[in-house]
Each structure stands twice: as C-alpha cells, then as structure tokens.
PDB file of C-alpha atoms in Angstrom:
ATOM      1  CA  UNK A  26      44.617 231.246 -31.519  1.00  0.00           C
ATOM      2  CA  UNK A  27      43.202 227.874 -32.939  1.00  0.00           C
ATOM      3  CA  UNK A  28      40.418 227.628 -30.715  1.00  0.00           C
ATOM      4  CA  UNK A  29      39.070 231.022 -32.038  1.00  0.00           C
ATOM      5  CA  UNK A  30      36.445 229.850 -34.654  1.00  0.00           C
ATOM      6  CA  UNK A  31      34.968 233.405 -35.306  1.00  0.00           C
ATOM      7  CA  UNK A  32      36.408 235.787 -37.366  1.00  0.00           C
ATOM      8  CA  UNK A  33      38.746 233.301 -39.857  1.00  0.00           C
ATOM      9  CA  UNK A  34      37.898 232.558 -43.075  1.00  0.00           C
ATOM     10  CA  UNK A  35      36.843 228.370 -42.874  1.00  0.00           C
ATOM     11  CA  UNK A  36      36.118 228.221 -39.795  1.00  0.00           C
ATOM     12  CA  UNK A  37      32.595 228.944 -38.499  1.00  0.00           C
ATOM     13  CA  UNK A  38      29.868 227.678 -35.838  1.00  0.00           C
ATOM     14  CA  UNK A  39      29.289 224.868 -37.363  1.00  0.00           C
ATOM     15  CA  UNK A  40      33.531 223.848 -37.068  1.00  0.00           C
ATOM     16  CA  UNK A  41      33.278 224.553 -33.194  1.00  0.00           C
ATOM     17  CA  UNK A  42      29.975 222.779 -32.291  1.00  0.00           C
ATOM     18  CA  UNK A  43      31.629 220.201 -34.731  1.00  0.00           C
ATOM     19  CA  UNK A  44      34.690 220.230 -32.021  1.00  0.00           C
ATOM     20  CA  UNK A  45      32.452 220.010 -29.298  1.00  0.00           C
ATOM     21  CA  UNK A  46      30.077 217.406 -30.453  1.00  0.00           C
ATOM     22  CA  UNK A  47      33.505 215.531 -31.238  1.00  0.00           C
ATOM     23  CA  UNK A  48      34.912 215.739 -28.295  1.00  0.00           C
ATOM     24  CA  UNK A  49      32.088 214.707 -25.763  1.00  0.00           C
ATOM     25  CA  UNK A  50      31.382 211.688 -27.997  1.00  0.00           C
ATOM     26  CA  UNK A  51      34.963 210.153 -28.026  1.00  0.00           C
ATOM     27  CA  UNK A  52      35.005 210.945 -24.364  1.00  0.00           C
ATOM     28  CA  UNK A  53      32.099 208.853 -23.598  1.00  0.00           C
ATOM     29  CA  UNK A  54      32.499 206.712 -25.169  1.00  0.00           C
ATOM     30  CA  UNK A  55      36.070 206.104 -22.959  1.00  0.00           C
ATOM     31  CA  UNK A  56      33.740 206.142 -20.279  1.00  0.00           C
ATOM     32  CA  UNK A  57      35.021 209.867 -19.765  1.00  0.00           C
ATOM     33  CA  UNK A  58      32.926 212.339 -18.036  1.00  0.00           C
ATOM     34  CA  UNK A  59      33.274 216.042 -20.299  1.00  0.00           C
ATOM     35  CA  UNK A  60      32.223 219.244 -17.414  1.00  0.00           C
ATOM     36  CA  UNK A  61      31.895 222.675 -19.717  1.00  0.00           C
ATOM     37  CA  UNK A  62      30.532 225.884 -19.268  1.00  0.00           C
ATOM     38  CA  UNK A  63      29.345 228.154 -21.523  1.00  0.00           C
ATOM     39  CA  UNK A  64      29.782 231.583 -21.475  1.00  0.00           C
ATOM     40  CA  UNK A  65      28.952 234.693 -23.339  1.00  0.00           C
ATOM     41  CA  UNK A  66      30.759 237.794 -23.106  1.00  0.00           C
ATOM     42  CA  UNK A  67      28.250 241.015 -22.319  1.00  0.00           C
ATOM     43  CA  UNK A  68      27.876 243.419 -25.093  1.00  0.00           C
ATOM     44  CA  UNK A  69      31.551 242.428 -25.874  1.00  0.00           C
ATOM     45  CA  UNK A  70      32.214 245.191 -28.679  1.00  0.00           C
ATOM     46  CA  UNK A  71      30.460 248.164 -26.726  1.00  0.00           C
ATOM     47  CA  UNK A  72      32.860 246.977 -23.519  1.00  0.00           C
ATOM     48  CA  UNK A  73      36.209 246.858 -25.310  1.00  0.00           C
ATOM     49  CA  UNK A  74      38.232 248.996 -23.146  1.00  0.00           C
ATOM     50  CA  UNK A  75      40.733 251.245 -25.031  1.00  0.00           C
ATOM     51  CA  UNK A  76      44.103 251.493 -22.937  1.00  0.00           C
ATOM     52  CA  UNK A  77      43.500 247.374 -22.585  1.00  0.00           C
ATOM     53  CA  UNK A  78      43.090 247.290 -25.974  1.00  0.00           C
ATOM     54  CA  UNK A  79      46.240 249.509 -27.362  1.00  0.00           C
ATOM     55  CA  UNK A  80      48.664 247.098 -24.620  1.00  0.00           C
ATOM     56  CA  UNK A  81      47.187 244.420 -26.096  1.00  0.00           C
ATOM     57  CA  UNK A  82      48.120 245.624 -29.553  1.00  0.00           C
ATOM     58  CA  UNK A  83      51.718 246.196 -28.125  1.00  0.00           C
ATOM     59  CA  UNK A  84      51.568 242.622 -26.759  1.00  0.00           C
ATOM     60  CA  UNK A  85      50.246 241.189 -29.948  1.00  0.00           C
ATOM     61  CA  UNK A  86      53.827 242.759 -31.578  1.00  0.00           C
ATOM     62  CA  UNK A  87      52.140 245.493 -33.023  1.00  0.00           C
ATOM     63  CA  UNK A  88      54.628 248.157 -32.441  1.00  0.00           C
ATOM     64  CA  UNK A  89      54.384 251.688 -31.882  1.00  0.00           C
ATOM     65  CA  UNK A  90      54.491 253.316 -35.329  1.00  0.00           C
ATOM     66  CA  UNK A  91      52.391 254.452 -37.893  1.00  0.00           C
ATOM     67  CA  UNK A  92      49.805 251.202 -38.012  1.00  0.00           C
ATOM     68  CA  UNK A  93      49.672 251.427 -34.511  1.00  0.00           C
ATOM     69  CA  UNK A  94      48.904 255.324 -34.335  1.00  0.00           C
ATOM     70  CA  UNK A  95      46.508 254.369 -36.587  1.00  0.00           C
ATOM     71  CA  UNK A  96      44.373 252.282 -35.320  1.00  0.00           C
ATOM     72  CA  UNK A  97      44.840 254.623 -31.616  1.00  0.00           C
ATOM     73  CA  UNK A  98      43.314 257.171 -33.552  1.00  0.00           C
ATOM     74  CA  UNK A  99      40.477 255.844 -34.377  1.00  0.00           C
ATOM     75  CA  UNK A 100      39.780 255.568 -30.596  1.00  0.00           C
ATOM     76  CA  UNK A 101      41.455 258.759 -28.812  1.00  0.00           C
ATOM     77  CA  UNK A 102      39.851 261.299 -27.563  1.00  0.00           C
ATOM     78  CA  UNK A 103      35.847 259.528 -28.739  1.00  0.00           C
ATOM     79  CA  UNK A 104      33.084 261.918 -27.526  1.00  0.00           C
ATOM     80  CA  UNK A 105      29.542 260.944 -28.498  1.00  0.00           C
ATOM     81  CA  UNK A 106      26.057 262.477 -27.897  1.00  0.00           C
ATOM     82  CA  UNK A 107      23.050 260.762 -27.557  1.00  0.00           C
ATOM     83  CA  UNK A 108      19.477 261.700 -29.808  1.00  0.00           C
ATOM     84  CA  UNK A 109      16.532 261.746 -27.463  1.00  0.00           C
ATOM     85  CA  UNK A 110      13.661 261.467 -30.300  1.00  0.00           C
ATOM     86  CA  UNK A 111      11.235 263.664 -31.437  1.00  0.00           C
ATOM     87  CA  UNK A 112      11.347 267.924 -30.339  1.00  0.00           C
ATOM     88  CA  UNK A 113      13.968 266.745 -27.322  1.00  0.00           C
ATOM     89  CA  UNK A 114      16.919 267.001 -29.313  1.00  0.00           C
ATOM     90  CA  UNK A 115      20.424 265.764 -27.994  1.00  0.00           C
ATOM     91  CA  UNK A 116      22.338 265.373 -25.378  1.00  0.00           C
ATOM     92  CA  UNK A 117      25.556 267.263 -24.310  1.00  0.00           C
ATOM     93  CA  UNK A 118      28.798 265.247 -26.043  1.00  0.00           C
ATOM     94  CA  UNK A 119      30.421 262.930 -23.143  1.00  0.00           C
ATOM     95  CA  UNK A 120      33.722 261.013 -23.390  1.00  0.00           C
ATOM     96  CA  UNK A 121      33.684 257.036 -24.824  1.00  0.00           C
ATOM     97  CA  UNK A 122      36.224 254.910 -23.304  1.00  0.00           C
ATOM     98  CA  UNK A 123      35.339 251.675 -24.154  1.00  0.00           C
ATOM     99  CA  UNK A 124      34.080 249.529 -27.093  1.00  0.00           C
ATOM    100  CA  UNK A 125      35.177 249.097 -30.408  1.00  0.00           C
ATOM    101  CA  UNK A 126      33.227 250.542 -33.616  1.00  0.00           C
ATOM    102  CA  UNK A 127      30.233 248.919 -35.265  1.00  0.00           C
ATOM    103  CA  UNK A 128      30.479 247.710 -38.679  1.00  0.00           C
ATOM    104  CA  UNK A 129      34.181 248.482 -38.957  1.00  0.00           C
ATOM    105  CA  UNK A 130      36.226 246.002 -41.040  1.00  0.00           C
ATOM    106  CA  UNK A 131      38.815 246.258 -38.268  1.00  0.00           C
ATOM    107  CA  UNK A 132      36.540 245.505 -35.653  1.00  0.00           C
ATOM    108  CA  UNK A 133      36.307 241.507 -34.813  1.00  0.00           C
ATOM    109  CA  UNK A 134      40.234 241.733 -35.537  1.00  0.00           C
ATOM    110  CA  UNK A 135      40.515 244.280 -32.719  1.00  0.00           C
ATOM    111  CA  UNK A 136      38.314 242.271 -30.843  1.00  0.00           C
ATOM    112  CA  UNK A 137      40.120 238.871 -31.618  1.00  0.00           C
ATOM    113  CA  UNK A 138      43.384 240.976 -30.199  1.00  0.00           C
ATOM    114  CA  UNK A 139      41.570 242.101 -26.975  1.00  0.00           C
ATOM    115  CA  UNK A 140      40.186 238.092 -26.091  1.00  0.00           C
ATOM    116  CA  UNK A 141      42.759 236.005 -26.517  1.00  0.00           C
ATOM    117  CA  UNK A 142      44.523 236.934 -23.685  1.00  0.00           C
ATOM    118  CA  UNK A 143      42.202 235.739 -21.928  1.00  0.00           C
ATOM    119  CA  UNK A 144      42.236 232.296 -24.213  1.00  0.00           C
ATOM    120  CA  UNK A 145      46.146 232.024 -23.331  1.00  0.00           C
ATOM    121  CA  UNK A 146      45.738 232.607 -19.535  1.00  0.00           C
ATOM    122  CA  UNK A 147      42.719 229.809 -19.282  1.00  0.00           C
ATOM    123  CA  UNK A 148      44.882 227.386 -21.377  1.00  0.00           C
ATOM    124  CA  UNK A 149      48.226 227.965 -19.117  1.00  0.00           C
ATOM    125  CA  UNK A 150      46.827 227.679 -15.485  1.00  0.00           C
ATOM    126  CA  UNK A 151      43.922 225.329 -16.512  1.00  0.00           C
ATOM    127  CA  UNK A 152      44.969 221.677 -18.145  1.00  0.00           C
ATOM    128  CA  UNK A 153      41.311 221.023 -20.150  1.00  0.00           C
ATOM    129  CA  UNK A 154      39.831 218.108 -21.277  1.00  0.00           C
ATOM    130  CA  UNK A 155      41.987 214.818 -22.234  1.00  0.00           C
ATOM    131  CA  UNK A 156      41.538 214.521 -25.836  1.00  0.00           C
ATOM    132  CA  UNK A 157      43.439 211.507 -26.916  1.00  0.00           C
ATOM    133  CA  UNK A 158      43.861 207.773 -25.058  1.00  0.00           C
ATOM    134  CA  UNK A 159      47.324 208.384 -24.046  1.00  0.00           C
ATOM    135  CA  UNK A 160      46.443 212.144 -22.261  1.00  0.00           C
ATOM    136  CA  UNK A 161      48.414 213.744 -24.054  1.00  0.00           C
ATOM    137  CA  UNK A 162      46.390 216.449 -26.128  1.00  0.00           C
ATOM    138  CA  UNK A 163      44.113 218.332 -24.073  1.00  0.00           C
ATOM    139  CA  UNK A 164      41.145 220.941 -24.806  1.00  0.00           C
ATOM    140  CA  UNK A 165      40.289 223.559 -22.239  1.00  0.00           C
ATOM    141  CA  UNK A 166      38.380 226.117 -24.296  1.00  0.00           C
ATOM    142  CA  UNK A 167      36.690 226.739 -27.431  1.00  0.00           C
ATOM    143  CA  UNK A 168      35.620 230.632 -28.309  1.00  0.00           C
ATOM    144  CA  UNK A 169      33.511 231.935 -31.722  1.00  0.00           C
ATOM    145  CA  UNK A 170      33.948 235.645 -31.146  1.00  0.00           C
ATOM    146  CA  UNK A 171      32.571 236.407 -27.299  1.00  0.00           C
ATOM    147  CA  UNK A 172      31.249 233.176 -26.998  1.00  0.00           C
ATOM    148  CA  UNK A 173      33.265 230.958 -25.041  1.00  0.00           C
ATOM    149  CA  UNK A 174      33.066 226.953 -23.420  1.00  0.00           C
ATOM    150  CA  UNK A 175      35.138 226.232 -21.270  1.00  0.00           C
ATOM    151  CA  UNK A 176      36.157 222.307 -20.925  1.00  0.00           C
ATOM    152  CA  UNK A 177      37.259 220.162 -17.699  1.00  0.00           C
ATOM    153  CA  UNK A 178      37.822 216.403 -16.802  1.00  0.00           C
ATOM    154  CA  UNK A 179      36.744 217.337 -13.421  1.00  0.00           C
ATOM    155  CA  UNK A 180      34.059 219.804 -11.093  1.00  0.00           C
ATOM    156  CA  UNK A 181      37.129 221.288 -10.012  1.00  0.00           C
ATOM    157  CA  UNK A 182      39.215 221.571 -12.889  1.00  0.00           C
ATOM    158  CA  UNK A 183      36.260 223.542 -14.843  1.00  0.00           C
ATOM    159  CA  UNK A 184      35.615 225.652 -11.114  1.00  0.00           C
ATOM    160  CA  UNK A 185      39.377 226.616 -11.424  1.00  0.00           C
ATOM    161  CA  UNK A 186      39.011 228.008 -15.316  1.00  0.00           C
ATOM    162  CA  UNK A 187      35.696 229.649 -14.181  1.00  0.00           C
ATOM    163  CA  UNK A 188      37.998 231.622 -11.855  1.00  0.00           C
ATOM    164  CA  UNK A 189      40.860 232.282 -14.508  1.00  0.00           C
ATOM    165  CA  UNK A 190      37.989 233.712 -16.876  1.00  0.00           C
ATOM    166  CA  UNK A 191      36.400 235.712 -14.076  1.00  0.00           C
ATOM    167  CA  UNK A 192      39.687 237.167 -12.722  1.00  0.00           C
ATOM    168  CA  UNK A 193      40.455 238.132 -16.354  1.00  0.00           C
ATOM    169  CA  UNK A 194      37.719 239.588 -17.537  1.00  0.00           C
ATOM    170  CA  UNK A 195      37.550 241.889 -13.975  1.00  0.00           C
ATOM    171  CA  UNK A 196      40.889 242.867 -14.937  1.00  0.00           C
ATOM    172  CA  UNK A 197      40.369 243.874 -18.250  1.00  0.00           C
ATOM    173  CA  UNK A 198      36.954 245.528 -17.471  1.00  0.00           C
ATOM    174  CA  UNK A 199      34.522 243.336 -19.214  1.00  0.00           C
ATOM    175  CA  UNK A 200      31.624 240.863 -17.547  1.00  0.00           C
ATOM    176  CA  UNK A 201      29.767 237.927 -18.430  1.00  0.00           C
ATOM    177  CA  UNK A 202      26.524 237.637 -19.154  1.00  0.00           C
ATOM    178  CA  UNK A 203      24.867 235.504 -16.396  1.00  0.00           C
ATOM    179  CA  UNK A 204      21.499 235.019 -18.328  1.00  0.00           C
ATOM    180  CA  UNK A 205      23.053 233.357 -21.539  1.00  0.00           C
ATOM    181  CA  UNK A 206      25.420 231.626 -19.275  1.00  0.00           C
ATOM    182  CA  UNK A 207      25.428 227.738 -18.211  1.00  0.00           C
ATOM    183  CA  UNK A 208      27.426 224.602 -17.218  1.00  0.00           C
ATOM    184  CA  UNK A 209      26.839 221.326 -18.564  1.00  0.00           C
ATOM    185  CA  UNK A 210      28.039 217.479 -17.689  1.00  0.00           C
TER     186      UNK A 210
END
C-alpha cells in the first residue's frame, strides 16, 4: 500500500512526516482546516494474531502451497516457557497464539500483510483529506509500520475513520495504545 512508509526500501520517517508536513501546509494555506489523529498500534508484533494472519496471507494471494505452509509453520503449534531468574527456574510451556517473531527477516513483511487491511477498509468507507484544488485526490491515512494518522476535512469525517480503525482492530484482535495516542487540528 503507498501510504505504508515502513518496511520499503526509500521510504522512511522522514518521507511520511515529509507527507504530512506537505499536506497541512498546502491546506492552509487554501484556508483548509487538516483534523488527524495519531495512533499507535500496542505491542503490534507480540499481538499479531495467527489464524488472522494466515487469511490474510490467503487474501494477500498467497496461496495454499508450499510458501504458504511455510511460513504456517513457523507459527503452528508455538509453546513457550517463561525464565523466572535466579534458583526459580521456569515455567511450565503454554500455547502462543499471537505475535509474530522478533528479529525475523520475515517479520515487518508479515506484519505489513496483517495491517493493511485495515489501511484498505479506512480508505474505502472514509473519503480523507482533499489534497489537490479541484478535490479530486484525497489522503485519509498515512502508516510507518504500527504507527498510523489518520486524516479528515472535517470533526466528523476523522470521528467516522476513528470508528473504521477501532472496529478493525477489535476484529482482528489488536488495540491501540491510548497513551501514545492523540488528535490534532
């Protein structure tokens, strides 16, 4: 998805907040109000969930087959333990259903898979911000990896994406984290 800045080689932090900067700048100065909120997604690789993420992988056009079974495996049947320091020792092994792994190369591609339909459903129910003179081109979201703004000509407008995102991210078992989380005008 283009508004994805994380995770692609050339684009970066810098290209987003670049976009955003952009954006609110050619607005006002068309006497255009810009409403955005920012969100962050909470612990977004530990929350991952893993029969969201292999339908996602089938929606994505990954088929069933041997990449596929592949990448399953690396996330069927996950049991983990948990070292309690010192003389305790561990605890017993319990199931892991959710999150993708830590410092594997596949990881913020998995990820990438698992957001954007999220991305897709904000930008078809919610119209954005009017880019261009004419109002033709319109913006409603930027992401770099599980940080997200979302962008609105209107209270309402960015209210209505807020509920998309929420929606979303209770169906696909993830949350927001209300402490890095804010709106802006």
């Amino acid at each position: 998805m283009q508004e994805q800045g994380g995770f692609r080689p050339g684009r970066g932090c810098p290209e987003q907040l670049f976009t955003l900067t952009e954006l609110i700048r050619l607005r006002r100065l068309r006497g255009q109000r810009t409403f955005a909120c920012f969100l962050d997604i909470r612990k977004a690789y530990d929350t991952v969930w893993h029969t969201g993420l292999k339908l996602r992988l089938l929606q994505s056009g990954i088929h069933p087959g041997r990449m596929f079974g592949a990448i399953c495996s690396l996330y069927d049947g996950g049991h983990s333990c948990l070292r309690l320091g010192g003389e305790v020792g561990y605890t017993d092994f319990f199931p892991v259903d959710a999150g993708v792994r830590q410092g594997c190369i596949l990881s913020p591609l998995l990820y990438s898979i698992f957001i954007d339909a999220m991305a897709h459903e904000i930008k078809a129910k919610c119209p954005g911000a009017v880019i261009d003179p004419a109002g033709q081109a319109r913006l409603s979201l930027l992401l770099y990896a599980d940080d997200i703004v979302l962008l609105a000509d209107s209270v309402q407008e960015l209210q209505a994406a807020l509920d998309v995102a929420a929606a979303h991210a209770r169906s696909w078992r993830f949350e927001f984290n209300s402490s890095k989380c804010g709106g802006a005008v």
